[in-house]
């Protein structure tokens, strides 16, 4: 007999046994010594189970998680991120994991992109309470976080672009699940985890998807013909180029990658917030609804100029003497402005 919380084919290790801990510590050192610099610590609330009732997020598991992080961080330039579905904000603290995936935020982001007012408010409040090290994402390899994003949104590419433009510009470290950047759908004819773990859609080849010269290990994506890397590389208006533009903005402006999160305002199906670090000051605004909306931007320097960054056709704005400015957005659109002094050229 053995204890197994994940399934009968996966017996749990007994980390109370010193030899078991030594085995895993030795394995970690092996990869650290080979130069591996990033580790995803999986299912850390389940490292130690006390009994069939007290098995989730036990104090002993948190202590062991902290020891794992200390071992990894004893090597310079290393990074850890934890999978802790129940209390990710706790685990993202420096003394525990350092970073953790923002479980719960991903579903709010998807619903917000579809215009759900309650979800828009949750995105604003969750982000305001989360540490800057939180790991943001829209979907991943586990079905409990949802199907492939394109399937969740039923092909609504405008909502897809809004979801990407939101989480890639929020505080935290964004994680892009492979294929998300091209709108890859689930593997045709499959369900559960295998559906979202199909081969990457590199080309429109109906036999291989460009993934292999042989037979793919699993069914190809159902939208392979239209959503593949080769096709999107050639289309400047594609999802792939949308992701590239957002990541370029993130890398060019320190406020996005490491700045503060302030002036967050959720109003119905709209959201606005500001990111600031040193002289870098940006304003982000989103209209997730289908009808045009006017957002009230506030907390700006008096008379500040708002220079458009994304999309290119965004209208420039100027704050009034009280630091406010209305922003008119068409349905299912977003805009990013750089805040400049009133007398800036």
PDB file of N, CA, C and O in Angstrom, residues 183-227:
ATOM      1  N   UNK A 183      -2.531  31.893 -31.270  1.00  0.00           N
ATOM      2  CA  UNK A 183      -3.945  31.538 -31.172  1.00  0.00           C
ATOM      3  C   UNK A 183      -4.225  30.072 -31.436  1.00  0.00           C
ATOM      4  O   UNK A 183      -5.302  29.713 -31.914  1.00  0.00           O
ATOM      5  N   UNK A 184      -3.280  29.220 -31.088  1.00  0.00           N
ATOM      6  CA  UNK A 184      -3.441  27.795 -31.337  1.00  0.00           C
ATOM      7  C   UNK A 184      -4.604  27.224 -30.533  1.00  0.00           C
ATOM      8  O   UNK A 184      -4.740  27.464 -29.337  1.00  0.00           O
ATOM      9  N   UNK A 185      -5.460  26.461 -31.195  1.00  0.00           N
ATOM     10  CA  UNK A 185      -6.585  25.794 -30.538  1.00  0.00           C
ATOM     11  C   UNK A 185      -6.149  24.420 -30.036  1.00  0.00           C
ATOM     12  O   UNK A 185      -5.015  23.983 -30.260  1.00  0.00           O
ATOM     13  N   UNK A 186      -7.071  23.736 -29.369  1.00  0.00           N
ATOM     14  CA  UNK A 186      -6.764  22.429 -28.821  1.00  0.00           C
ATOM     15  C   UNK A 186      -6.588  21.370 -29.892  1.00  0.00           C
ATOM     16  O   UNK A 186      -6.994  21.541 -31.050  1.00  0.00           O
ATOM     17  N   UNK A 187      -5.966  20.243 -29.490  1.00  0.00           N
ATOM     18  CA  UNK A 187      -5.752  19.129 -30.408  1.00  0.00           C
ATOM     19  C   UNK A 187      -7.092  18.551 -30.838  1.00  0.00           C
ATOM     20  O   UNK A 187      -7.946  18.250 -30.009  1.00  0.00           O
ATOM     21  N   UNK A 188      -7.270  18.400 -32.124  1.00  0.00           N
ATOM     22  CA  UNK A 188      -8.556  17.975 -32.688  1.00  0.00           C
ATOM     23  C   UNK A 188      -8.982  16.613 -32.162  1.00  0.00           C
ATOM     24  O   UNK A 188      -8.208  15.658 -32.161  1.00  0.00           O
ATOM     25  N   UNK A 189     -10.215  16.543 -31.675  1.00  0.00           N
ATOM     26  CA  UNK A 189     -10.798  15.271 -31.263  1.00  0.00           C
ATOM     27  C   UNK A 189     -10.396  14.787 -29.893  1.00  0.00           C
ATOM     28  O   UNK A 189     -10.856  13.719 -29.462  1.00  0.00           O
ATOM     29  N   UNK A 190      -9.573  15.524 -29.174  1.00  0.00           N
ATOM     30  CA  UNK A 190      -9.131  15.098 -27.848  1.00  0.00           C
ATOM     31  C   UNK A 190      -9.810  15.936 -26.770  1.00  0.00           C
ATOM     32  O   UNK A 190     -10.406  16.975 -27.039  1.00  0.00           O
ATOM     33  N   UNK A 191      -9.702  15.494 -25.529  1.00  0.00           N
ATOM     34  CA  UNK A 191     -10.258  16.237 -24.401  1.00  0.00           C
ATOM     35  C   UNK A 191      -9.330  16.094 -23.208  1.00  0.00           C
ATOM     36  O   UNK A 191      -8.310  15.409 -23.273  1.00  0.00           O
ATOM     37  N   UNK A 192      -9.707  16.765 -22.108  1.00  0.00           N
ATOM     38  CA  UNK A 192      -8.899  16.772 -20.894  1.00  0.00           C
ATOM     39  C   UNK A 192      -7.491  17.300 -21.195  1.00  0.00           C
ATOM     40  O   UNK A 192      -7.295  18.037 -22.153  1.00  0.00           O
ATOM     41  N   UNK A 193      -6.490  16.928 -20.395  1.00  0.00           N
ATOM     42  CA  UNK A 193      -5.148  17.479 -20.579  1.00  0.00           C
ATOM     43  C   UNK A 193      -4.556  17.232 -21.971  1.00  0.00           C
ATOM     44  O   UNK A 193      -3.905  18.124 -22.529  1.00  0.00           O
ATOM     45  N   UNK A 194      -4.735  16.043 -22.575  1.00  0.00           N
ATOM     46  CA  UNK A 194      -4.165  15.842 -23.917  1.00  0.00           C
ATOM     47  C   UNK A 194      -4.629  16.873 -24.943  1.00  0.00           C
ATOM     48  O   UNK A 194      -3.872  17.216 -25.860  1.00  0.00           O
ATOM     49  N   UNK A 195      -5.844  17.405 -24.803  1.00  0.00           N
ATOM     50  CA  UNK A 195      -6.343  18.385 -25.765  1.00  0.00           C
ATOM     51  C   UNK A 195      -5.473  19.639 -25.794  1.00  0.00           C
ATOM     52  O   UNK A 195      -5.286  20.251 -26.855  1.00  0.00           O
ATOM     53  N   UNK A 196      -4.940  20.048 -24.645  1.00  0.00           N
ATOM     54  CA  UNK A 196      -4.179  21.297 -24.592  1.00  0.00           C
ATOM     55  C   UNK A 196      -2.673  21.062 -24.652  1.00  0.00           C
ATOM     56  O   UNK A 196      -1.896  21.996 -24.516  1.00  0.00           O
ATOM     57  N   UNK A 197      -2.280  19.810 -24.913  1.00  0.00           N
ATOM     58  CA  UNK A 197      -0.857  19.474 -24.989  1.00  0.00           C
ATOM     59  C   UNK A 197      -0.484  18.921 -26.355  1.00  0.00           C
ATOM     60  O   UNK A 197       0.409  18.075 -26.483  1.00  0.00           O
ATOM     61  N   UNK A 198      -1.157  19.402 -27.386  1.00  0.00           N
ATOM     62  CA  UNK A 198      -0.865  18.941 -28.739  1.00  0.00           C
ATOM     63  C   UNK A 198       0.404  19.559 -29.294  1.00  0.00           C
ATOM     64  O   UNK A 198       0.974  20.488 -28.725  1.00  0.00           O
ATOM     65  N   UNK A 199       0.895  19.062 -30.439  1.00  0.00           N
ATOM     66  CA  UNK A 199       2.109  19.596 -31.061  1.00  0.00           C
ATOM     67  C   UNK A 199       1.964  21.069 -31.443  1.00  0.00           C
ATOM     68  O   UNK A 199       0.874  21.536 -31.780  1.00  0.00           O
ATOM     69  N   UNK A 200       3.051  21.797 -31.403  1.00  0.00           N
ATOM     70  CA  UNK A 200       3.073  23.195 -31.807  1.00  0.00           C
ATOM     71  C   UNK A 200       2.747  23.303 -33.298  1.00  0.00           C
ATOM     72  O   UNK A 200       3.223  22.510 -34.111  1.00  0.00           O
ATOM     73  N   UNK A 201       1.943  24.290 -33.645  1.00  0.00           N
ATOM     74  CA  UNK A 201       1.540  24.502 -35.042  1.00  0.00           C
ATOM     75  C   UNK A 201       2.562  25.406 -35.735  1.00  0.00           C
ATOM     76  O   UNK A 201       2.417  26.632 -35.756  1.00  0.00           O
ATOM     77  N   UNK A 202       3.571  24.805 -36.344  1.00  0.00           N
ATOM     78  CA  UNK A 202       4.612  25.588 -37.023  1.00  0.00           C
ATOM     79  C   UNK A 202       4.208  25.962 -38.443  1.00  0.00           C
ATOM     80  O   UNK A 202       4.491  27.069 -38.903  1.00  0.00           O
ATOM     81  N   UNK A 203       3.583  25.031 -39.134  1.00  0.00           N
ATOM     82  CA  UNK A 203       3.140  25.284 -40.506  1.00  0.00           C
ATOM     83  C   UNK A 203       1.721  24.743 -40.681  1.00  0.00           C
ATOM     84  O   UNK A 203       1.159  24.122 -39.773  1.00  0.00           O
ATOM     85  N   UNK A 204       1.165  24.950 -41.877  1.00  0.00           N
ATOM     86  CA  UNK A 204      -0.187  24.464 -42.173  1.00  0.00           C
ATOM     87  C   UNK A 204      -0.191  23.035 -42.694  1.00  0.00           C
ATOM     88  O   UNK A 204      -1.254  22.538 -43.106  1.00  0.00           O
ATOM     89  N   UNK A 205       0.940  22.356 -42.690  1.00  0.00           N
ATOM     90  CA  UNK A 205       1.007  20.980 -43.192  1.00  0.00           C
ATOM     91  C   UNK A 205       0.018  20.107 -42.431  1.00  0.00           C
ATOM     92  O   UNK A 205       0.161  19.909 -41.221  1.00  0.00           O
ATOM     93  N   UNK A 206      -1.004  19.568 -43.106  1.00  0.00           N
ATOM     94  CA  UNK A 206      -2.051  18.814 -42.400  1.00  0.00           C
ATOM     95  C   UNK A 206      -1.569  17.492 -41.816  1.00  0.00           C
ATOM     96  O   UNK A 206      -2.249  16.909 -40.970  1.00  0.00           O
ATOM     97  N   UNK A 207      -0.407  17.022 -42.247  1.00  0.00           N
ATOM     98  CA  UNK A 207       0.091  15.735 -41.750  1.00  0.00           C
ATOM     99  C   UNK A 207       1.009  15.905 -40.543  1.00  0.00           C
ATOM    100  O   UNK A 207       0.996  15.079 -39.625  1.00  0.00           O
ATOM    101  N   UNK A 208       1.808  16.975 -40.528  1.00  0.00           N
ATOM    102  CA  UNK A 208       2.809  17.113 -39.469  1.00  0.00           C
ATOM    103  C   UNK A 208       2.731  18.432 -38.715  1.00  0.00           C
ATOM    104  O   UNK A 208       3.306  18.553 -37.631  1.00  0.00           O
ATOM    105  N   UNK A 209       2.068  19.439 -39.259  1.00  0.00           N
ATOM    106  CA  UNK A 209       2.049  20.757 -38.637  1.00  0.00           C
ATOM    107  C   UNK A 209       3.419  21.395 -38.553  1.00  0.00           C
ATOM    108  O   UNK A 209       3.612  22.371 -37.825  1.00  0.00           O
ATOM    109  N   UNK A 210       4.394  20.846 -39.302  1.00  0.00           N
ATOM    110  CA  UNK A 210       5.750  21.355 -39.229  1.00  0.00           C
ATOM    111  C   UNK A 210       6.470  20.979 -37.950  1.00  0.00           C
ATOM    112  O   UNK A 210       7.593  21.403 -37.712  1.00  0.00           O
ATOM    113  N   UNK A 211       5.842  20.144 -37.144  1.00  0.00           N
ATOM    114  CA  UNK A 211       6.398  19.777 -35.832  1.00  0.00           C
ATOM    115  C   UNK A 211       7.470  18.701 -35.959  1.00  0.00           C
ATOM    116  O   UNK A 211       8.388  18.622 -35.153  1.00  0.00           O
ATOM    117  N   UNK A 212       7.335  17.845 -36.955  1.00  0.00           N
ATOM    118  CA  UNK A 212       8.232  16.712 -37.113  1.00  0.00           C
ATOM    119  C   UNK A 212       8.241  16.282 -38.571  1.00  0.00           C
ATOM    120  O   UNK A 212       7.341  16.636 -39.341  1.00  0.00           O
ATOM    121  N   UNK A 213       9.252  15.526 -38.960  1.00  0.00           N
ATOM    122  CA  UNK A 213       9.262  14.938 -40.303  1.00  0.00           C
ATOM    123  C   UNK A 213       8.595  13.566 -40.289  1.00  0.00           C
ATOM    124  O   UNK A 213       8.375  12.971 -41.337  1.00  0.00           O
ATOM    125  N   UNK A 214       8.292  13.102 -39.077  1.00  0.00           N
ATOM    126  CA  UNK A 214       7.621  11.814 -38.948  1.00  0.00           C
ATOM    127  C   UNK A 214       6.157  11.996 -38.597  1.00  0.00           C
ATOM    128  O   UNK A 214       5.507  12.937 -39.063  1.00  0.00           O
ATOM    129  N   UNK A 215       5.661  11.109 -37.773  1.00  0.00           N
ATOM    130  CA  UNK A 215       4.262  11.179 -37.349  1.00  0.00           C
ATOM    131  C   UNK A 215       4.185  11.910 -36.012  1.00  0.00           C
ATOM    132  O   UNK A 215       4.853  11.525 -35.057  1.00  0.00           O
ATOM    133  N   UNK A 216       3.376  12.969 -35.909  1.00  0.00           N
ATOM    134  CA  UNK A 216       3.268  13.690 -34.630  1.00  0.00           C
ATOM    135  C   UNK A 216       2.797  12.768 -33.513  1.00  0.00           C
ATOM    136  O   UNK A 216       2.057  11.801 -33.753  1.00  0.00           O
ATOM    137  N   UNK A 217       3.219  13.068 -32.307  1.00  0.00           N
ATOM    138  CA  UNK A 217       2.896  12.217 -31.158  1.00  0.00           C
ATOM    139  C   UNK A 217       1.431  12.274 -30.772  1.00  0.00           C
ATOM    140  O   UNK A 217       0.931  11.426 -30.036  1.00  0.00           O
ATOM    141  N   UNK A 218       0.708  13.291 -31.262  1.00  0.00           N
ATOM    142  CA  UNK A 218      -0.685  13.500 -30.863  1.00  0.00           C
ATOM    143  C   UNK A 218      -1.395  14.256 -31.983  1.00  0.00           C
ATOM    144  O   UNK A 218      -0.766  14.815 -32.869  1.00  0.00           O
ATOM    145  N   UNK A 219      -2.715  14.291 -31.934  1.00  0.00           N
ATOM    146  CA  UNK A 219      -3.488  15.013 -32.942  1.00  0.00           C
ATOM    147  C   UNK A 219      -3.073  16.481 -33.007  1.00  0.00           C
ATOM    148  O   UNK A 219      -2.699  17.082 -31.995  1.00  0.00           O
ATOM    149  N   UNK A 220      -3.141  17.074 -34.208  1.00  0.00           N
ATOM    150  CA  UNK A 220      -2.763  18.460 -34.414  1.00  0.00           C
ATOM    151  C   UNK A 220      -3.892  19.396 -34.018  1.00  0.00           C
ATOM    152  O   UNK A 220      -5.038  18.978 -33.830  1.00  0.00           O
ATOM    153  N   UNK A 221      -3.578  20.698 -33.900  1.00  0.00           N
ATOM    154  CA  UNK A 221      -4.568  21.693 -33.496  1.00  0.00           C
ATOM    155  C   UNK A 221      -5.696  21.772 -34.523  1.00  0.00           C
ATOM    156  O   UNK A 221      -5.469  21.667 -35.733  1.00  0.00           O
ATOM    157  N   UNK A 222      -6.891  22.010 -34.035  1.00  0.00           N
ATOM    158  CA  UNK A 222      -8.058  22.054 -34.915  1.00  0.00           C
ATOM    159  C   UNK A 222      -8.036  23.256 -35.859  1.00  0.00           C
ATOM    160  O   UNK A 222      -8.686  23.220 -36.906  1.00  0.00           O
ATOM    161  N   UNK A 223      -7.288  24.320 -35.515  1.00  0.00           N
ATOM    162  CA  UNK A 223      -7.214  25.498 -36.387  1.00  0.00           C
ATOM    163  C   UNK A 223      -5.847  25.633 -37.045  1.00  0.00           C
ATOM    164  O   UNK A 223      -5.405  26.739 -37.375  1.00  0.00           O
ATOM    165  N   UNK A 224      -5.184  24.504 -37.257  1.00  0.00           N
ATOM    166  CA  UNK A 224      -3.844  24.492 -37.839  1.00  0.00           C
ATOM    167  C   UNK A 224      -3.769  25.255 -39.160  1.00  0.00           C
ATOM    168  O   UNK A 224      -2.803  25.971 -39.430  1.00  0.00           O
ATOM    169  N   UNK A 225      -4.794  25.139 -39.998  1.00  0.00           N
ATOM    170  CA  UNK A 225      -4.748  25.716 -41.341  1.00  0.00           C
ATOM    171  C   UNK A 225      -4.596  27.234 -41.317  1.00  0.00           C
ATOM    172  O   UNK A 225      -3.953  27.817 -42.194  1.00  0.00           O
ATOM    173  N   UNK A 226      -5.163  27.894 -40.311  1.00  0.00           N
ATOM    174  CA  UNK A 226      -5.141  29.357 -40.260  1.00  0.00           C
ATOM    175  C   UNK A 226      -4.216  29.916 -39.191  1.00  0.00           C
ATOM    176  O   UNK A 226      -3.678  31.014 -39.353  1.00  0.00           O
ATOM    177  N   UNK A 227      -4.022  29.182 -38.099  1.00  0.00           N
ATOM    178  CA  UNK A 227      -3.232  29.699 -36.982  1.00  0.00           C
ATOM    179  C   UNK A 227      -1.968  28.856 -36.817  1.00  0.00           C
ATOM    180  O   UNK A 227      -1.925  27.893 -36.046  1.00  0.00           O
TER     181      UNK A 227
END
